[in-house]
C-alpha cells in the first residue's frame, strides 16, 4: 500500500467514525415513531451509547472508583489492543474529538504563527504536552477514592455532552428562529419553502421538542474554547489536555509500529514538522516521541526525500544526524506523585462541602433509577445522554447543585420538564449504570411494590390560588399522573376580599403516593416560583433523605386531616 493510500484511508476512517458518533447522538432521541415492546416499554432501536462503552479511560475509572468490572471493560480492549501494537492510532484515525481538532487545525490561516516558520516552531514538542499525563494521574487517583471526575475531560463523554446538550439544541433554536423570521416576511411561497425544508430536516436534526438546558453556557463555552485553541496550536487538546490521549500514550510505550528516520536523504526542509499533528518530533534533528504521535502519517506522506517511514519494528536508535527516538513518556516521578496527591486530596475536599451527604440539596433531584449519590458520583461520566434522550427536557446538567464534584451530572428541573411515568429512556441510554435500567412496571409500581420516587411535592400555601388567593384552581390535581392521584382536593367555602363567598377545592399532597415526577410543578399556572414544587426528599435511592415521619416509621399517608 502506498503512503498516499494509507493517508486517504486515515481520512476516510476519521470521517466514517465521526459520522457514526454524530449519528448515534442524533439517535439518542425520543421519537413518536419509537417502537413499544409488548410490556408497554418505549425502547430505542439502536445501542446509542456503544461508543461511550468502548472508552478504556471510562472502563478503568469505573473499575477503580466502583470496584466493578464495568460491561464496557472488555469492549475497551478493542481500543487498547491496537494501541499496544500500533501506538495512538485511535487518536489519529477514530476519536471524533481528535478528528474535529484535526480538521479545524488544518484550515489555512494567514497568521504568522500558523504558517511557515511560525507553524514549524509551534509543531515542535513543548513542555505543555506533559499536562495531559498529570491530569490522567490526577483523575485516576480521584477515582481510587470513588470520585469519577474524568468524565469532565474524557473526549468521548465531552463530545457526547457538548453535541447533545449544546450544539444540537442551538441548531434547533436557530432553525426555529429562522423559520419564524422568514414567515414573518409575509411572502407565502418563501414561508412554505422554509417550512418544507424545516419539515425535511426535523426528523434528522431536531428533537421531539426544543430542548433548553440549565448551565448550558458553561458546556458550550468550554467546547468552543477547545475548538478555538486549535487555531493557536494544532490539536492543542490532543497534545496537551486529553487524559484518554495520555492513557493511550502510556499504552503505546511498547508499540512495535513506529517511525524510522533515514537521515542520509534528509535535506532539513522541515515539511514533516509543518504538517505534524502530534508535535512528536518527526524531523531529523529531534527525538521522535512515540507517545505523542497520533499516526496521522502526514510526515511520511509529505517528505520529498522518502526519509521517513512508518513500519513494524522500526530502527529507533541514534544515527549520524538524528537523536535516538523514545517510547518513554516525558514525565517526572515527582510530578506524577504531586498529581496523584492532588487527586487524592481533592476528594475529601469536595466532600467536606455541605452538598455531599450532610445537607441533602433539595434541588438535587436525580433521574428515576439513579443509584445512591455516593455511587452515582463514582459512575456518572457526564456524557449527557440521559439529558438528550429525555422527551420532556426534564434532565439538565448541574452546575453546583451537587457541589464541585458533581458538575455537569444530571438533575431534574420540573419547572422546565417533568418525568413521564411510562418512560424509562434515561436508564436505557446511560452507558455506565449510574441510572439503572427500569421497566415501566418497576417504575410505576403496583399493589405490592412502591413506585420509584425521585422526590416529593410540597404546596406553598401562600402562592397557591385556592389556598392563598381564594381563587379556584385544580391544575396540579388534573396533571398528577399517579393512580390513585397523589394530589387530592378538599371542598372549602371561603370568603374573598370583597366579602363574596367563593367555593374552592384546596389541594393536598399524599406523600405516600407522590413519586416526585414534577408534573404538578411543571403545570402550576403561577409564573416564576410555582405554588407546588418538588424536592428530592423521599427519593427511593436514599435511606437518609426521607421525610421525618417516614423515618420514624409513621406512615404519613395516614396523617392527613
Ligand atoms: S427523566 Fe423521566 S421522562 Fe425523562 S428520560 Fe428519564 S424516565 Fe423518561
Ligand atoms: S447519568 Fe446521564 S450523564 Fe451520567 S453517565 Fe449516565 S447517561 Fe451519562
Ligand atoms: S410530583 Fe406532583 S404530579 Fe407527580 S406524583 Fe407528586 S403530586 Fe403527583
PDB file of N, CA and C in Angstrom, residues 450 488 509-513 547 549-550 553-561:
ATOM      1  N   UNK A 450     -43.711  -0.426  45.758  1.00  0.00           N
ATOM      2  CA  UNK A 450     -43.864   1.027  45.673  1.00  0.00           C
ATOM      3  C   UNK A 450     -43.227   1.537  44.388  1.00  0.00           C
ATOM      4  N   UNK A 488     -54.947  15.219  46.275  1.00  0.00           N
ATOM      5  CA  UNK A 488     -56.397  15.123  46.448  1.00  0.00           C
ATOM      6  C   UNK A 488     -56.919  16.499  46.843  1.00  0.00           C
ATOM      7  N   UNK A 509     -51.149  17.097  49.255  1.00  0.00           N
ATOM      8  CA  UNK A 509     -50.293  16.055  48.667  1.00  0.00           C
ATOM      9  C   UNK A 509     -50.267  14.847  49.597  1.00  0.00           C
ATOM     10  N   UNK A 510     -50.462  13.684  49.019  1.00  0.00           N
ATOM     11  CA  UNK A 510     -50.291  12.451  49.777  1.00  0.00           C
ATOM     12  C   UNK A 510     -48.853  11.969  49.517  1.00  0.00           C
ATOM     13  N   UNK A 511     -47.946  12.156  50.469  1.00  0.00           N
ATOM     14  CA  UNK A 511     -46.536  11.847  50.195  1.00  0.00           C
ATOM     15  C   UNK A 511     -46.277  10.374  49.946  1.00  0.00           C
ATOM     16  N   UNK A 512     -47.226   9.542  50.335  1.00  0.00           N
ATOM     17  CA  UNK A 512     -47.052   8.107  50.099  1.00  0.00           C
ATOM     18  C   UNK A 512     -47.240   7.737  48.641  1.00  0.00           C
ATOM     19  N   UNK A 513     -48.059   8.513  47.979  1.00  0.00           N
ATOM     20  CA  UNK A 513     -48.334   8.214  46.565  1.00  0.00           C
ATOM     21  C   UNK A 513     -47.493   9.050  45.615  1.00  0.00           C
ATOM     22  N   UNK A 547     -38.660  11.965  54.504  1.00  0.00           N
ATOM     23  CA  UNK A 547     -39.474  12.817  55.370  1.00  0.00           C
ATOM     24  C   UNK A 547     -39.422  12.235  56.785  1.00  0.00           C
ATOM     25  N   UNK A 549     -41.309  11.849  59.257  1.00  0.00           N
ATOM     26  CA  UNK A 549     -42.338  10.933  59.761  1.00  0.00           C
ATOM     27  C   UNK A 549     -42.078   9.508  59.280  1.00  0.00           C
ATOM     28  N   UNK A 550     -41.624   9.398  58.027  1.00  0.00           N
ATOM     29  CA  UNK A 550     -41.355   8.069  57.491  1.00  0.00           C
ATOM     30  C   UNK A 550     -40.170   7.449  58.198  1.00  0.00           C
ATOM     31  N   UNK A 553     -41.003   5.669  61.114  1.00  0.00           N
ATOM     32  CA  UNK A 553     -41.859   4.507  60.921  1.00  0.00           C
ATOM     33  C   UNK A 553     -43.336   4.853  60.936  1.00  0.00           C
ATOM     34  N   UNK A 554     -43.682   6.154  60.875  1.00  0.00           N
ATOM     35  CA  UNK A 554     -45.089   6.542  60.842  1.00  0.00           C
ATOM     36  C   UNK A 554     -45.483   6.728  59.388  1.00  0.00           C
ATOM     37  N   UNK A 555     -46.585   6.173  58.989  1.00  0.00           N
ATOM     38  CA  UNK A 555     -46.999   6.287  57.602  1.00  0.00           C
ATOM     39  C   UNK A 555     -47.654   7.648  57.381  1.00  0.00           C
ATOM     40  N   UNK A 556     -46.982   8.556  56.670  1.00  0.00           N
ATOM     41  CA  UNK A 556     -47.529   9.895  56.528  1.00  0.00           C
ATOM     42  C   UNK A 556     -48.811   9.929  55.718  1.00  0.00           C
ATOM     43  N   UNK A 557     -49.054   8.899  54.917  1.00  0.00           N
ATOM     44  CA  UNK A 557     -50.292   8.858  54.138  1.00  0.00           C
ATOM     45  C   UNK A 557     -51.512   8.811  55.042  1.00  0.00           C
ATOM     46  N   UNK A 558     -51.321   8.345  56.267  1.00  0.00           N
ATOM     47  CA  UNK A 558     -52.478   8.224  57.180  1.00  0.00           C
ATOM     48  C   UNK A 558     -52.586   9.422  58.119  1.00  0.00           C
ATOM     49  N   UNK A 559     -51.730  10.418  57.917  1.00  0.00           N
ATOM     50  CA  UNK A 559     -51.722  11.553  58.834  1.00  0.00           C
ATOM     51  C   UNK A 559     -52.589  12.713  58.381  1.00  0.00           C
ATOM     52  N   UNK A 560     -53.197  12.574  57.190  1.00  0.00           N
ATOM     53  CA  UNK A 560     -53.918  13.736  56.675  1.00  0.00           C
ATOM     54  C   UNK A 560     -55.143  14.058  57.523  1.00  0.00           C
ATOM     55  N   UNK A 561     -55.585  15.305  57.346  1.00  0.00           N
ATOM     56  CA  UNK A 561     -56.803  15.730  58.008  1.00  0.00           C
ATOM     57  C   UNK A 561     -56.546  16.087  59.372  1.00  0.00           C
TER      58      UNK A 561
END
